[in-house]
Structure formats: structure tokens, C-alpha cells
Amino acid sequence: MQRQRRLLASLAEARRRRRIVCAATGEADRYLVIDGYKRIAALQQLGRDTVEAVVWPMSEAEALLLDRSLRLSEQETALEQGWLLQELEQRFGYGLDELARRFDRSVSWVSRRLALVELLPERSSSRCGRAKSRRTSR
């Protein structure tokens, strides 16, 4: 909650100008938000309806993987890793071997992370902060 208040204050003072990151959907003027959900929500609370964005010229799956690799210094929980792996496996058809290669981990590590999120009750897996992209209009 404190972090959200700081973000709101920073955006209200207009000193925070970090762009959100999107990937093109293939549809005219439609984009998937890869990074920036909290900034969008904070700007909406402030009554603003525009945000600066950078569009990465790649597929949603590639953008999610790139975003993760750029954040390697941030500590991800096992659940966050599992949710991203599950998304890549279920929505984009990545196999265990491909996921292991892209995450530079073993197939066993991938399997354990997937098992962790698959064991959660459905309500728990509604995922606050999940690494799932959302569609947005320009």
C-alpha cells in the first residue's frame, strides 16, 4: 500500500515519466501491456487517460520472456516464476525442454514450478501481480 501511495505521489508531481512497455497484437491500434499495470492504474486514479509507451516489435511470448530477462536482478517468488511458466506453456505452447532452455534451468526446475501453481486452488491462482499481459487500445 505504501508503494502505491509513493507511485501516486510521484505521478501526481509529474516527475515520474517511465514509459509502459507494450507489444503489438497484430490488430490495428491494439497493444498488449507487458509492463506498467500499476502506473496505468495510478494514472487512472489521478484522472489521466494517456500514458507514454514503448512498443516492442515482437510477439507477446517473446516480450514476456524479454521483460523477465531484463528484471533478473529483481527477486521473483517461486509462484511468480510458476505463473509465467504456466502462461508460456498453456497459451503459447512452449514445451518443458524449451522453457528450461529459455530460463536457463533444468526441466526438473520447470516441472517443480509448474506443479506448484497447478496445486493451488483456482481462487488463489487469480494472481495478484501475475505476469500476464492485457490488451489495450491506443
Short mmCIF file of N, CA, C and O in Angstrom, two decimals:
data_model
loop_
_atom_site.label_atom_id
_atom_site.label_comp_id
_atom_site.label_asym_id
_atom_site.label_seq_id
_atom_site.Cartn_x
_atom_site.Cartn_y
_atom_site.Cartn_z
N MET A 1 0.82 -1.18 0.00
CA MET A 1 0.00 0.00 0.00
C MET A 1 0.87 1.26 0.00
O MET A 1 0.56 2.22 -0.66
N GLN A 2 1.94 1.21 0.78
CA GLN A 2 2.86 2.36 0.85
C GLN A 2 3.50 2.60 -0.51
O GLN A 2 3.65 3.75 -0.93
N ARG A 3 3.88 1.53 -1.21
CA ARG A 3 4.49 1.68 -2.54
C ARG A 3 3.52 2.32 -3.51
O ARG A 3 3.90 3.15 -4.33
N GLN A 4 2.24 1.95 -3.42
CA GLN A 4 1.23 2.52 -4.31
C GLN A 4 1.07 4.02 -4.03
O GLN A 4 0.95 4.81 -4.97
N ARG A 5 1.08 4.40 -2.77
CA ARG A 5 0.98 5.82 -2.43
C ARG A 5 2.17 6.61 -2.97
O ARG A 5 2.00 7.72 -3.47
N ARG A 6 3.37 6.03 -2.86
CA ARG A 6 4.56 6.70 -3.38
C ARG A 6 4.47 6.85 -4.89
O ARG A 6 4.83 7.88 -5.45
N LEU A 7 3.98 5.80 -5.57
CA LEU A 7 3.82 5.85 -7.03
C LEU A 7 2.82 6.95 -7.40
O LEU A 7 3.07 7.75 -8.30
N LEU A 8 1.68 7.00 -6.71
CA LEU A 8 0.68 8.04 -6.98
C LEU A 8 1.27 9.44 -6.78
O LEU A 8 1.07 10.32 -7.62
N ALA A 9 1.98 9.62 -5.69
CA ALA A 9 2.58 10.93 -5.42
C ALA A 9 3.59 11.29 -6.50
O ALA A 9 3.63 12.43 -6.97
N SER A 10 4.38 10.33 -6.91
CA SER A 10 5.39 10.58 -7.94
C SER A 10 4.74 10.95 -9.26
O SER A 10 5.16 11.90 -9.94
N LEU A 11 3.69 10.24 -9.65
CA LEU A 11 2.99 10.54 -10.90
C LEU A 11 2.25 11.87 -10.82
O LEU A 11 2.18 12.61 -11.80
N ALA A 12 1.70 12.17 -9.65
CA ALA A 12 0.98 13.44 -9.48
C ALA A 12 1.92 14.63 -9.64
O ALA A 12 1.54 15.67 -10.16
N GLU A 13 3.15 14.46 -9.20
CA GLU A 13 4.14 15.53 -9.33
C GLU A 13 4.73 15.58 -10.73
O GLU A 13 5.52 16.46 -11.04
N ALA A 14 4.36 14.65 -11.56
CA ALA A 14 4.80 14.58 -12.97
C ALA A 14 6.31 14.41 -13.12
O ALA A 14 6.86 14.71 -14.15
N ARG A 15 6.97 13.92 -12.08
CA ARG A 15 8.41 13.71 -12.23
C ARG A 15 8.72 12.28 -12.66
O ARG A 15 9.81 11.98 -13.09
N ARG A 16 7.76 11.42 -12.55
CA ARG A 16 7.97 10.04 -12.98
C ARG A 16 7.45 9.90 -14.40
O ARG A 16 6.27 9.97 -14.65
N ARG A 17 8.33 9.67 -15.33
CA ARG A 17 7.96 9.61 -16.74
C ARG A 17 8.36 8.29 -17.40
O ARG A 17 8.57 8.25 -18.58
N ARG A 18 8.51 7.25 -16.61
CA ARG A 18 8.90 5.97 -17.18
C ARG A 18 7.76 5.43 -18.04
O ARG A 18 6.61 5.36 -17.61
N ARG A 19 8.08 5.05 -19.25
CA ARG A 19 7.07 4.56 -20.18
C ARG A 19 6.64 3.14 -19.83
O ARG A 19 7.40 2.37 -19.29
N ILE A 20 5.39 2.82 -20.18
CA ILE A 20 4.96 1.43 -20.08
C ILE A 20 5.50 0.70 -21.30
O ILE A 20 5.89 1.31 -22.29
N VAL A 21 5.52 -0.62 -21.23
CA VAL A 21 6.01 -1.44 -22.33
C VAL A 21 4.85 -2.25 -22.90
O VAL A 21 4.09 -2.87 -22.14
N CYS A 22 4.71 -2.22 -24.22
CA CYS A 22 3.64 -2.94 -24.90
C CYS A 22 4.21 -3.78 -26.04
O CYS A 22 5.32 -3.54 -26.50
N ALA A 23 3.41 -4.73 -26.48
CA ALA A 23 3.71 -5.50 -27.68
C ALA A 23 2.51 -5.36 -28.60
O ALA A 23 1.36 -5.29 -28.13
N ALA A 24 2.75 -5.30 -29.89
CA ALA A 24 1.65 -5.18 -30.86
C ALA A 24 0.86 -6.49 -30.90
O ALA A 24 1.42 -7.57 -30.72
N THR A 25 -0.44 -6.38 -31.16
CA THR A 25 -1.29 -7.58 -31.21
C THR A 25 -1.49 -8.08 -32.63
O THR A 25 -1.97 -9.18 -32.82
N GLY A 26 -1.17 -7.28 -33.59
CA GLY A 26 -1.48 -7.64 -34.96
C GLY A 26 -2.75 -6.96 -35.45
O GLY A 26 -3.02 -6.90 -36.64
N GLU A 27 -3.55 -6.44 -34.53
CA GLU A 27 -4.74 -5.68 -34.87
C GLU A 27 -4.37 -4.20 -34.86
O GLU A 27 -3.55 -3.76 -34.06
N ALA A 28 -4.98 -3.44 -35.74
CA ALA A 28 -4.68 -2.00 -35.81
C ALA A 28 -4.99 -1.32 -34.49
O ALA A 28 -6.05 -1.52 -33.90
N ASP A 29 -4.05 -0.53 -34.01
CA ASP A 29 -4.19 0.27 -32.78
C ASP A 29 -4.55 -0.55 -31.54
O ASP A 29 -5.24 -0.06 -30.65
N ARG A 30 -4.12 -1.81 -31.48
CA ARG A 30 -4.34 -2.67 -30.31
C ARG A 30 -2.99 -3.16 -29.81
O ARG A 30 -2.17 -3.62 -30.60
N TYR A 31 -2.76 -3.04 -28.49
CA TYR A 31 -1.48 -3.41 -27.90
C TYR A 31 -1.70 -4.22 -26.63
O TYR A 31 -2.74 -4.11 -25.99
N LEU A 32 -0.71 -5.00 -26.28
CA LEU A 32 -0.71 -5.78 -25.05
C LEU A 32 0.25 -5.12 -24.08
O LEU A 32 1.42 -4.89 -24.42
N VAL A 33 -0.21 -4.81 -22.89
CA VAL A 33 0.66 -4.22 -21.89
C VAL A 33 1.52 -5.33 -21.30
O VAL A 33 1.00 -6.32 -20.79
N ILE A 34 2.82 -5.16 -21.37
CA ILE A 34 3.76 -6.12 -20.83
C ILE A 34 4.24 -5.66 -19.46
O ILE A 34 4.35 -6.44 -18.53
N ASP A 35 4.52 -4.39 -19.33
CA ASP A 35 4.99 -3.82 -18.07
C ASP A 35 4.39 -2.43 -17.89
O ASP A 35 4.44 -1.61 -18.80
N GLY A 36 3.77 -2.18 -16.73
CA GLY A 36 3.23 -0.86 -16.47
C GLY A 36 1.83 -0.84 -15.92
O GLY A 36 1.20 0.22 -15.86
N TYR A 37 1.31 -1.98 -15.49
CA TYR A 37 -0.07 -2.03 -14.99
C TYR A 37 -0.30 -1.09 -13.82
O TYR A 37 -1.31 -0.40 -13.75
N LYS A 38 0.65 -1.07 -12.89
CA LYS A 38 0.48 -0.22 -11.71
C LYS A 38 0.52 1.25 -12.08
O LYS A 38 -0.23 2.06 -11.52
N ARG A 39 1.37 1.62 -13.03
CA ARG A 39 1.41 3.01 -13.48
C ARG A 39 0.10 3.40 -14.15
O ARG A 39 -0.42 4.49 -13.94
N ILE A 40 -0.46 2.49 -14.95
CA ILE A 40 -1.74 2.76 -15.61
C ILE A 40 -2.83 2.96 -14.56
O ILE A 40 -3.60 3.92 -14.62
N ALA A 41 -2.90 2.06 -13.58
CA ALA A 41 -3.93 2.17 -12.53
C ALA A 41 -3.76 3.47 -11.75
O ALA A 41 -4.75 4.15 -11.44
N ALA A 42 -2.52 3.83 -11.43
CA ALA A 42 -2.27 5.06 -10.69
C ALA A 42 -2.67 6.28 -11.51
O ALA A 42 -3.28 7.23 -10.99
N LEU A 43 -2.35 6.29 -12.79
CA LEU A 43 -2.73 7.41 -13.66
C LEU A 43 -4.25 7.52 -13.76
O LEU A 43 -4.80 8.63 -13.78
N GLN A 44 -4.94 6.38 -13.82
CA GLN A 44 -6.40 6.41 -13.86
C GLN A 44 -6.96 7.02 -12.57
O GLN A 44 -7.90 7.79 -12.62
N GLN A 45 -6.35 6.68 -11.43
CA GLN A 45 -6.80 7.26 -10.16
C GLN A 45 -6.59 8.77 -10.14
O GLN A 45 -7.34 9.49 -9.50
N LEU A 46 -5.58 9.22 -10.85
CA LEU A 46 -5.31 10.66 -10.92
C LEU A 46 -6.14 11.35 -12.00
O LEU A 46 -6.00 12.55 -12.21
N GLY A 47 -6.99 10.59 -12.69
CA GLY A 47 -7.86 11.16 -13.71
C GLY A 47 -7.18 11.36 -15.06
O GLY A 47 -7.71 12.07 -15.92
N ARG A 48 -6.06 10.74 -15.27
CA ARG A 48 -5.36 10.87 -16.55
C ARG A 48 -5.74 9.71 -17.46
O ARG A 48 -5.93 8.59 -17.00
N ASP A 49 -5.85 10.00 -18.73
CA ASP A 49 -6.27 8.95 -19.66
C ASP A 49 -5.23 8.63 -20.73
O ASP A 49 -5.52 7.92 -21.69
N THR A 50 -4.03 9.15 -20.59
CA THR A 50 -2.97 8.83 -21.55
C THR A 50 -1.70 8.46 -20.78
O THR A 50 -1.49 8.88 -19.64
N VAL A 51 -0.88 7.68 -21.43
CA VAL A 51 0.39 7.25 -20.86
C VAL A 51 1.39 7.08 -22.00
O VAL A 51 1.00 6.70 -23.11
N GLU A 52 2.63 7.42 -21.74
CA GLU A 52 3.66 7.20 -22.75
C GLU A 52 4.01 5.72 -22.77
O GLU A 52 4.10 5.08 -21.72
N ALA A 53 4.21 5.19 -23.97
CA ALA A 53 4.51 3.76 -24.10
C ALA A 53 5.59 3.54 -25.15
O ALA A 53 5.75 4.34 -26.06
N VAL A 54 6.28 2.44 -24.98
CA VAL A 54 7.20 1.97 -25.99
C VAL A 54 6.65 0.62 -26.46
O VAL A 54 6.18 -0.17 -25.64
N VAL A 55 6.64 0.41 -27.77
CA VAL A 55 6.12 -0.83 -28.32
C VAL A 55 7.29 -1.69 -28.79
O VAL A 55 8.08 -1.26 -29.63
N TRP A 56 7.41 -2.86 -28.20
CA TRP A 56 8.44 -3.80 -28.61
C TRP A 56 7.95 -4.56 -29.83
O TRP A 56 6.86 -5.14 -29.81
N PRO A 57 8.74 -4.61 -30.90
CA PRO A 57 8.31 -5.28 -32.15
C PRO A 57 8.55 -6.79 -32.08
O PRO A 57 9.45 -7.33 -32.74
N MET A 58 7.73 -7.47 -31.27
CA MET A 58 7.87 -8.92 -31.11
C MET A 58 6.56 -9.49 -30.62
O MET A 58 5.65 -8.75 -30.27
N SER A 59 6.48 -10.80 -30.58
CA SER A 59 5.27 -11.46 -30.11
C SER A 59 5.11 -11.26 -28.61
O SER A 59 6.05 -10.89 -27.90
N GLU A 60 3.91 -11.53 -28.12
CA GLU A 60 3.64 -11.40 -26.70
C GLU A 60 4.55 -12.33 -25.89
O GLU A 60 5.11 -11.92 -24.87
N ALA A 61 4.70 -13.56 -26.32
CA ALA A 61 5.54 -14.52 -25.60
C ALA A 61 6.98 -14.04 -25.54
O ALA A 61 7.62 -14.07 -24.48
N GLU A 62 7.51 -13.57 -26.65
CA GLU A 62 8.88 -13.07 -26.68
C GLU A 62 9.03 -11.84 -25.79
O GLU A 62 10.04 -11.67 -25.10
N ALA A 63 8.02 -10.97 -25.77
CA ALA A 63 8.06 -9.78 -24.94
C ALA A 63 8.04 -10.14 -23.46
O ALA A 63 8.77 -9.54 -22.66
N LEU A 64 7.23 -11.14 -23.08
CA LEU A 64 7.20 -11.58 -21.68
C LEU A 64 8.55 -12.15 -21.26
O LEU A 64 9.05 -11.89 -20.17
N LEU A 65 9.17 -12.94 -22.15
CA LEU A 65 10.48 -13.50 -21.85
C LEU A 65 11.55 -12.42 -21.75
O LEU A 65 12.39 -12.44 -20.85
N LEU A 66 11.52 -11.45 -22.66
CA LEU A 66 12.48 -10.36 -22.62
C LEU A 66 12.30 -9.53 -21.35
O LEU A 66 13.26 -9.18 -20.67
N ASP A 67 11.05 -9.22 -21.02
CA ASP A 67 10.77 -8.46 -19.81
C ASP A 67 11.34 -9.17 -18.59
O ASP A 67 11.97 -8.56 -17.74
N ARG A 68 11.14 -10.47 -18.52
CA ARG A 68 11.67 -11.24 -17.39
C ARG A 68 13.19 -11.19 -17.36
O ARG A 68 13.79 -11.00 -16.32
N SER A 69 13.82 -11.33 -18.51
CA SER A 69 15.29 -11.33 -18.52
C SER A 69 15.85 -9.97 -18.13
O SER A 69 16.93 -9.89 -17.54
N LEU A 70 15.12 -8.90 -18.41
CA LEU A 70 15.56 -7.56 -18.01
C LEU A 70 15.41 -7.32 -16.51
O LEU A 70 16.00 -6.41 -15.97
N ARG A 71 14.61 -8.14 -15.87
CA ARG A 71 14.35 -7.99 -14.43
C ARG A 71 15.09 -9.02 -13.58
O ARG A 71 14.73 -9.24 -12.44
N LEU A 72 16.09 -9.67 -14.10
CA LEU A 72 16.74 -10.75 -13.36
C LEU A 72 17.27 -10.31 -12.01
O LEU A 72 17.39 -11.12 -11.10
N SER A 73 17.59 -9.06 -11.83
CA SER A 73 18.09 -8.61 -10.54
C SER A 73 16.98 -8.53 -9.50
O SER A 73 17.24 -8.58 -8.31
N GLU A 74 15.73 -8.41 -9.94
CA GLU A 74 14.61 -8.38 -9.00
C GLU A 74 14.32 -9.80 -8.53
O GLU A 74 14.41 -10.76 -9.28
N GLN A 75 13.96 -9.93 -7.28
CA GLN A 75 13.69 -11.24 -6.72
C GLN A 75 12.27 -11.68 -7.07
O GLN A 75 11.31 -11.07 -6.66
N GLU A 76 12.15 -12.74 -7.84
CA GLU A 76 10.86 -13.31 -8.17
C GLU A 76 10.57 -14.44 -7.18
O GLU A 76 11.47 -15.16 -6.79
N THR A 77 9.31 -14.58 -6.83
CA THR A 77 8.94 -15.72 -5.99
C THR A 77 8.78 -16.94 -6.87
O THR A 77 8.63 -16.85 -8.09
N ALA A 78 8.77 -18.09 -6.25
CA ALA A 78 8.56 -19.34 -6.97
C ALA A 78 7.19 -19.34 -7.65
O ALA A 78 7.03 -19.84 -8.77
N LEU A 79 6.20 -18.72 -7.00
CA LEU A 79 4.86 -18.63 -7.60
C LEU A 79 4.87 -17.77 -8.85
O LEU A 79 4.26 -18.12 -9.86
N GLU A 80 5.54 -16.62 -8.78
CA GLU A 80 5.61 -15.75 -9.97
C GLU A 80 6.29 -16.47 -11.12
O GLU A 80 5.85 -16.38 -12.26
N GLN A 81 7.35 -17.19 -10.82
CA GLN A 81 8.03 -17.96 -11.86
C GLN A 81 7.09 -19.01 -12.43
O GLN A 81 7.00 -19.20 -13.64
N GLY A 82 6.38 -19.69 -11.54
CA GLY A 82 5.44 -20.73 -11.98
C GLY A 82 4.33 -20.19 -12.84
O GLY A 82 3.94 -20.80 -13.84
N TRP A 83 3.78 -19.03 -12.45
CA TRP A 83 2.70 -18.43 -13.25
C TRP A 83 3.17 -18.06 -14.64
O TRP A 83 2.46 -18.28 -15.62
N LEU A 84 4.38 -17.51 -14.74
CA LEU A 84 4.90 -17.16 -16.06
C LEU A 84 5.14 -18.43 -16.89
O LEU A 84 4.77 -18.49 -18.06
N LEU A 85 5.72 -19.45 -16.28
CA LEU A 85 5.94 -20.72 -16.99
C LEU A 85 4.62 -21.32 -17.46
O LEU A 85 4.50 -21.79 -18.59
N GLN A 86 3.62 -21.28 -16.59
CA GLN A 86 2.31 -21.81 -16.94
C GLN A 86 1.69 -21.05 -18.11
O GLN A 86 1.13 -21.64 -19.03
N GLU A 87 1.83 -19.75 -18.08
CA GLU A 87 1.31 -18.90 -19.17
C GLU A 87 1.99 -19.28 -20.49
O GLU A 87 1.34 -19.44 -21.52
N LEU A 88 3.30 -19.40 -20.45
CA LEU A 88 4.05 -19.72 -21.67
C LEU A 88 3.74 -21.13 -22.16
O LEU A 88 3.67 -21.37 -23.37
N GLU A 89 3.52 -22.04 -21.24
CA GLU A 89 3.19 -23.42 -21.63
C GLU A 89 1.77 -23.51 -22.20
O GLU A 89 1.56 -24.05 -23.28
N GLN A 90 0.80 -22.97 -21.48
CA GLN A 90 -0.60 -23.14 -21.86
C GLN A 90 -1.03 -22.24 -23.01
O GLN A 90 -1.72 -22.69 -23.92
N ARG A 91 -0.66 -20.98 -22.97
CA ARG A 91 -1.13 -20.04 -24.00
C ARG A 91 -0.29 -20.06 -25.26
O ARG A 91 -0.77 -19.77 -26.34
N PHE A 92 1.01 -20.34 -25.11
CA PHE A 92 1.91 -20.21 -26.25
C PHE A 92 2.51 -21.53 -26.70
O PHE A 92 3.29 -21.56 -27.65
N GLY A 93 2.17 -22.62 -26.03
CA GLY A 93 2.57 -23.94 -26.48
C GLY A 93 4.04 -24.30 -26.27
O GLY A 93 4.54 -25.21 -26.92
N TYR A 94 4.72 -23.62 -25.37
CA TYR A 94 6.11 -23.98 -25.10
C TYR A 94 6.16 -25.31 -24.34
O TYR A 94 5.40 -25.51 -23.40
N GLY A 95 7.07 -26.18 -24.73
CA GLY A 95 7.27 -27.44 -24.02
C GLY A 95 8.25 -27.26 -22.87
O GLY A 95 8.90 -26.23 -22.73
N LEU A 96 8.35 -28.30 -22.04
CA LEU A 96 9.23 -28.22 -20.87
C LEU A 96 10.69 -27.99 -21.27
O LEU A 96 11.40 -27.21 -20.63
N ASP A 97 11.14 -28.67 -22.31
CA ASP A 97 12.53 -28.50 -22.75
C ASP A 97 12.80 -27.06 -23.20
O ASP A 97 13.83 -26.49 -22.85
N GLU A 98 11.87 -26.49 -23.97
CA GLU A 98 12.04 -25.12 -24.45
C GLU A 98 12.02 -24.12 -23.29
O GLU A 98 12.80 -23.18 -23.24
N LEU A 99 11.11 -24.34 -22.33
CA LEU A 99 11.05 -23.45 -21.17
C LEU A 99 12.34 -23.55 -20.36
O LEU A 99 12.88 -22.53 -19.92
N ALA A 100 12.83 -24.75 -20.17
CA ALA A 100 14.08 -24.94 -19.42
C ALA A 100 15.22 -24.20 -20.12
O ALA A 100 16.03 -23.53 -19.47
N ARG A 101 15.28 -24.31 -21.43
CA ARG A 101 16.34 -23.63 -22.18
C ARG A 101 16.22 -22.12 -22.07
O ARG A 101 17.19 -21.43 -21.80
N ARG A 102 15.02 -21.60 -22.23
CA ARG A 102 14.82 -20.15 -22.19
C ARG A 102 15.04 -19.54 -20.80
O ARG A 102 15.39 -18.39 -20.67
N PHE A 103 14.80 -20.34 -19.75
CA PHE A 103 15.00 -19.86 -18.39
C PHE A 103 16.38 -20.26 -17.85
O PHE A 103 16.71 -19.95 -16.71
N ASP A 104 17.14 -20.95 -18.67
CA ASP A 104 18.46 -21.42 -18.29
C ASP A 104 18.39 -22.24 -17.00
O ASP A 104 19.17 -22.05 -16.06
N ARG A 105 17.44 -23.15 -16.97
CA ARG A 105 17.20 -24.03 -15.83
C ARG A 105 17.02 -25.46 -16.33
O ARG A 105 16.91 -25.71 -17.52
N SER A 106 16.88 -26.38 -15.39
CA SER A 106 16.66 -27.78 -15.76
C SER A 106 15.17 -28.02 -16.00
O SER A 106 14.31 -27.26 -15.54
N VAL A 107 14.87 -29.10 -16.70
CA VAL A 107 13.48 -29.50 -16.92
C VAL A 107 12.82 -29.79 -15.57
O VAL A 107 11.65 -29.48 -15.36
N SER A 108 13.58 -30.35 -14.65
CA SER A 108 13.07 -30.63 -13.31
C SER A 108 12.63 -29.34 -12.60
O SER A 108 11.58 -29.30 -11.97
N TRP A 109 13.43 -28.27 -12.72
CA TRP A 109 13.08 -26.99 -12.11
C TRP A 109 11.78 -26.47 -12.69
O TRP A 109 10.89 -26.02 -11.96
N VAL A 110 11.64 -26.53 -14.02
CA VAL A 110 10.41 -26.09 -14.68
C VAL A 110 9.23 -26.91 -14.18
O VAL A 110 8.18 -26.36 -13.83
N SER A 111 9.38 -28.21 -14.12
CA SER A 111 8.30 -29.10 -13.66
C SER A 111 7.88 -28.78 -12.24
O SER A 111 6.68 -28.78 -11.92
N ARG A 112 8.84 -28.51 -11.36
CA ARG A 112 8.51 -28.19 -9.97
C ARG A 112 7.75 -26.87 -9.87
O ARG A 112 6.79 -26.75 -9.10
N ARG A 113 8.15 -25.87 -10.65
CA ARG A 113 7.44 -24.58 -10.62
C ARG A 113 6.02 -24.74 -11.17
O ARG A 113 5.08 -24.16 -10.63
N LEU A 114 5.87 -25.50 -12.23
CA LEU A 114 4.53 -25.72 -12.79
C LEU A 114 3.65 -26.50 -11.81
O LEU A 114 2.47 -26.19 -11.64
N ALA A 115 4.23 -27.50 -11.14
CA ALA A 115 3.46 -28.28 -10.17
C ALA A 115 2.99 -27.40 -9.02
O ALA A 115 1.87 -27.55 -8.53
N LEU A 116 3.82 -26.47 -8.62
CA LEU A 116 3.47 -25.57 -7.52
C LEU A 116 2.21 -24.78 -7.85
O LEU A 116 1.28 -24.71 -7.04
N VAL A 117 2.13 -24.18 -9.03
CA VAL A 117 0.96 -23.36 -9.35
C VAL A 117 -0.24 -24.22 -9.72
O VAL A 117 -1.38 -23.80 -9.53
N GLU A 118 -0.01 -25.42 -10.22
CA GLU A 118 -1.13 -26.29 -10.55
C GLU A 118 -1.81 -26.85 -9.31
O GLU A 118 -2.98 -27.22 -9.35
N LEU A 119 -1.09 -26.88 -8.19
CA LEU A 119 -1.66 -27.38 -6.94
C LEU A 119 -2.50 -26.34 -6.21
O LEU A 119 -3.23 -26.67 -5.29
N LEU A 120 -2.39 -25.08 -6.61
CA LEU A 120 -3.16 -24.03 -5.95
C LEU A 120 -4.64 -24.13 -6.28
O LEU A 120 -5.00 -24.44 -7.42
N PRO A 121 -5.51 -23.82 -5.32
CA PRO A 121 -6.93 -23.74 -5.65
C PRO A 121 -7.16 -22.63 -6.67
O PRO A 121 -6.41 -21.65 -6.70
N GLU A 122 -8.17 -22.75 -7.48
CA GLU A 122 -8.44 -21.78 -8.55
C GLU A 122 -8.54 -20.36 -8.02
O GLU A 122 -8.05 -19.43 -8.61
N ARG A 123 -9.19 -20.16 -6.88
CA ARG A 123 -9.36 -18.81 -6.35
C ARG A 123 -8.01 -18.20 -5.99
O ARG A 123 -7.77 -17.03 -6.21
N SER A 124 -7.10 -19.00 -5.45
CA SER A 124 -5.78 -18.49 -5.09
C SER A 124 -4.97 -18.12 -6.32
O SER A 124 -4.10 -17.28 -6.26
N SER A 125 -5.26 -18.76 -7.43
CA SER A 125 -4.45 -18.51 -8.62
C SER A 125 -4.98 -17.34 -9.44
O SER A 125 -4.61 -17.17 -10.58
N SER A 126 -5.86 -16.51 -8.85
CA SER A 126 -6.30 -15.32 -9.57
C SER A 126 -5.19 -14.29 -9.62
O SER A 126 -5.33 -13.26 -10.24
N ARG A 127 -4.08 -14.56 -8.98
CA ARG A 127 -2.78 -13.94 -9.21
C ARG A 127 -2.70 -12.43 -9.12
O ARG A 127 -2.67 -11.75 -10.13
N CYS A 128 -2.55 -11.91 -7.97
CA CYS A 128 -2.19 -10.50 -7.85
C CYS A 128 -0.78 -10.35 -8.38
O CYS A 128 0.12 -11.07 -7.98
N GLY A 129 -0.57 -9.44 -9.31
CA GLY A 129 0.76 -9.21 -9.86
C GLY A 129 1.21 -10.26 -10.84
O GLY A 129 2.38 -10.36 -11.15
N ARG A 130 0.32 -11.05 -11.37
CA ARG A 130 0.67 -12.09 -12.32
C ARG A 130 1.29 -11.48 -13.57
O ARG A 130 0.92 -10.40 -14.00
N ALA A 131 2.19 -12.21 -14.17
CA ALA A 131 2.89 -11.73 -15.36
C ALA A 131 2.05 -12.00 -16.60
O ALA A 131 2.47 -12.67 -17.51
N LYS A 132 0.88 -11.51 -16.62
CA LYS A 132 0.00 -11.72 -17.78
C LYS A 132 -0.22 -10.38 -18.45
O LYS A 132 -0.47 -9.38 -17.82
N SER A 133 -0.14 -10.38 -19.74
CA SER A 133 -0.34 -9.14 -20.46
C SER A 133 -1.83 -8.89 -20.66
O SER A 133 -2.63 -9.79 -20.60
N ARG A 134 -2.16 -7.65 -20.92
CA ARG A 134 -3.55 -7.26 -21.16
C ARG A 134 -3.63 -6.46 -22.44
O ARG A 134 -2.72 -5.74 -22.80
N ARG A 135 -4.77 -6.57 -23.10
CA ARG A 135 -4.98 -5.81 -24.32
C ARG A 135 -5.39 -4.38 -23.97
O ARG A 135 -6.11 -4.15 -23.03
N THR A 136 -4.93 -3.47 -24.77
CA THR A 136 -5.30 -2.07 -24.58
C THR A 136 -5.40 -1.39 -25.95
O THR A 136 -4.79 -1.84 -26.90
N SER A 137 -6.19 -0.36 -26.02
CA SER A 137 -6.29 0.40 -27.27
C SER A 137 -5.35 1.57 -27.23
O SER A 137 -5.01 2.08 -26.19
N ARG A 138 -4.97 2.00 -28.37
CA ARG A 138 -4.07 3.14 -28.50
C ARG A 138 -4.72 4.40 -28.05
O ARG A 138 -5.84 4.68 -28.11
#
